[in-house]
Short mmCIF file of C-alpha atoms in Angstrom, two decimals:
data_model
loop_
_atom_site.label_atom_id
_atom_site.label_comp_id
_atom_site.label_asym_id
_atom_site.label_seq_id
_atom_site.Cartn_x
_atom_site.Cartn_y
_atom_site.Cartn_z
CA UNK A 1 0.00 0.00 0.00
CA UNK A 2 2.88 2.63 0.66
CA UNK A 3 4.97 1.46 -2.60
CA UNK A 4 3.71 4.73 -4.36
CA UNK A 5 4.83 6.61 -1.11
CA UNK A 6 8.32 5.13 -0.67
CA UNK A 7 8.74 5.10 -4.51
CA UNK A 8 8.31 8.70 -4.36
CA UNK A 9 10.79 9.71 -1.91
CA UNK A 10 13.65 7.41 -2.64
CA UNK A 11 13.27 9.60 -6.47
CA UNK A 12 13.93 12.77 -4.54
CA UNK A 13 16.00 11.50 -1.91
CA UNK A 14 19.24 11.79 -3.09
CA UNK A 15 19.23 15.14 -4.82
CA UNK A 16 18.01 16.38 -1.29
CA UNK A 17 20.59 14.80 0.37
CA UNK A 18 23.46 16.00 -2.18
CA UNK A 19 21.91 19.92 -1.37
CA UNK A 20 21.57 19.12 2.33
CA UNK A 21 25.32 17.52 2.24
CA UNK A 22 26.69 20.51 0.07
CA UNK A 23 24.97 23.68 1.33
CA UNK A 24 26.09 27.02 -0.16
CA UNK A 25 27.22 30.41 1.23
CA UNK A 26 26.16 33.44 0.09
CA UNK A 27 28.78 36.17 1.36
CA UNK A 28 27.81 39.91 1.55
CA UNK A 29 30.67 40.71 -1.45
CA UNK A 30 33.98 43.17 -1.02
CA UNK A 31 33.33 46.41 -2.04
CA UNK A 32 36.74 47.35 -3.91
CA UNK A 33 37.79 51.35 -3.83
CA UNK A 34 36.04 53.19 -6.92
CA UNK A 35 33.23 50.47 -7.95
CA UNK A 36 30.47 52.88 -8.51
CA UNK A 37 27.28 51.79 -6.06
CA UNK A 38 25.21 50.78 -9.34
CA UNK A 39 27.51 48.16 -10.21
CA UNK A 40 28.16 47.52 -6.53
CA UNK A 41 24.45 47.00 -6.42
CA UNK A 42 24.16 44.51 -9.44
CA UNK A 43 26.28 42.30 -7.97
CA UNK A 44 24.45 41.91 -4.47
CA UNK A 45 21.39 41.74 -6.89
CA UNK A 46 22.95 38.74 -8.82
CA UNK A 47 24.70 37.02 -5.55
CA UNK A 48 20.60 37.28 -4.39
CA UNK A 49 19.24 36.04 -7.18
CA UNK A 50 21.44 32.83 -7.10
CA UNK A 51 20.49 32.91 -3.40
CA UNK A 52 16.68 32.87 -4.57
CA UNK A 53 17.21 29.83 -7.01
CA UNK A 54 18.75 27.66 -3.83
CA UNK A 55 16.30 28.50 -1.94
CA UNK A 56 13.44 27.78 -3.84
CA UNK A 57 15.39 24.41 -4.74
CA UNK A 58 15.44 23.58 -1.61
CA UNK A 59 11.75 24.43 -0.33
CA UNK A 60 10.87 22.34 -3.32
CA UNK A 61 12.73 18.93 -1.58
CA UNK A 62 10.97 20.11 1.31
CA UNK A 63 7.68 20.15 0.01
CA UNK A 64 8.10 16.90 -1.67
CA UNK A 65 10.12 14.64 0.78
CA UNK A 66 7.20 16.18 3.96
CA UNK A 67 4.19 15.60 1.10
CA UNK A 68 4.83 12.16 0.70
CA UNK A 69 6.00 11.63 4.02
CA UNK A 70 2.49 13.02 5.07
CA UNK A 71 0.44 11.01 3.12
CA UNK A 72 2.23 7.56 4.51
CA UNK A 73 2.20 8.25 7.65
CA UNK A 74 -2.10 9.26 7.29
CA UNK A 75 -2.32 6.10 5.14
CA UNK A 76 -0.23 4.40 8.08
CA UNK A 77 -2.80 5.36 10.76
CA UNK A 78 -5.58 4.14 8.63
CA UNK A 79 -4.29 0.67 8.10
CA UNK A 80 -5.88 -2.54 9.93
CA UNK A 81 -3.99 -4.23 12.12
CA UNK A 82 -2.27 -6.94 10.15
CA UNK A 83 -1.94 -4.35 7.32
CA UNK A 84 -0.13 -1.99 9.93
CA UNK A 85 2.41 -5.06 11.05
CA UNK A 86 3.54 -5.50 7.22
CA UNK A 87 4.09 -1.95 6.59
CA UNK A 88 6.28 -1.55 10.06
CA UNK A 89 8.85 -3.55 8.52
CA UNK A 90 9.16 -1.86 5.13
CA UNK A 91 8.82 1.48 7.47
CA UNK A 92 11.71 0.65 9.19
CA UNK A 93 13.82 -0.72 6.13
CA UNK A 94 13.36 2.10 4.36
CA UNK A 95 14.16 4.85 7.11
CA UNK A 96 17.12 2.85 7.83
CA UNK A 97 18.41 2.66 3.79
CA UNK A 98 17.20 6.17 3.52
CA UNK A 99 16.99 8.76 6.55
CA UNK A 100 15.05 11.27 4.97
CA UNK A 101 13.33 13.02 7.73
CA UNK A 102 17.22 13.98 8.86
CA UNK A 103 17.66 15.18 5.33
CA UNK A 104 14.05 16.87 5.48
CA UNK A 105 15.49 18.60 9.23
CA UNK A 106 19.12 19.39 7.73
CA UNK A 107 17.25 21.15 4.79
CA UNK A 108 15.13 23.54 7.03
CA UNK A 109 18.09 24.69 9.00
CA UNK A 110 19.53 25.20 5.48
CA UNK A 111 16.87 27.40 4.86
CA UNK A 112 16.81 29.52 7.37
CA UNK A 113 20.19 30.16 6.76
CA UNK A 114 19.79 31.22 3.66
CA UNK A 115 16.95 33.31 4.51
CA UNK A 116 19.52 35.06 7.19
CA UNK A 117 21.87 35.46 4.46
CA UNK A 118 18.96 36.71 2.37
CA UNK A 119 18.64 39.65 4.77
CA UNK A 120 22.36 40.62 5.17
CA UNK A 121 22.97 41.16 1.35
CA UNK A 122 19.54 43.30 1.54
CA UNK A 123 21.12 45.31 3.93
CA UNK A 124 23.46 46.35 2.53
CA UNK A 125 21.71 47.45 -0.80
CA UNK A 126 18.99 49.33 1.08
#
């Protein structure tokens, strides 16, 4: 009953875990002598539009890994008994070959760091 479930988050599992194992910096950049403030202020720009792209990126492995994780655990609590048993062990299989809620956790502390980084390059534009 939870194939579809489990088929769905071992597909986005390990591009989440790649972002959550390689998580990106977005540094307020040097200022060097003379750069007018326009092109000073492209560049934040830029460095915050790359910082959007991550960001969404990552909200979307978020949305996706928590969706499906949602729907098997509600399936989970509707399940009979014996139907409840069989799923336990292909629960605990799969959380053990694949540890996505720490992946799902390690992703929303990456988010809020970029979201603090978010507000540190608009800082210094404003």
């Amino acid at each position: 009953m939870s194939t579809h479930y489990r088929t769905t988050i071992g597909l986005v599992f390990p591009d989440a875990s790649e972002m959550a194992d390689n998580q990106k910096d977005f540094p307020i950049p040097a200022r060097p002598q003379g750069q007018s403030d326009s092109n000073y202020y492209r560049q934040v720009q830029s460095i915050i539009q790359d910082l959007d792209d991550e960001s969404n990126e990552v909200n979307d492995y978020i949305a996706q890994l928590s969706d499906a994780s949602d729907k098997w655990m509600a399936l989970r609590t509707s399940m009979t008994g014996n139907e409840r048993l069989s799923d336990n062990t292909a629960y605990d299989e799969f959380i053990a070959t694949t540890p996505f809620p720490r992946v799902v956790n390690t992703l929303k502390k990456y988010e809020r760091s970029l979201r603090t980084q978010r507000r540190k390059l608009e800082t210094t534009i404003s």
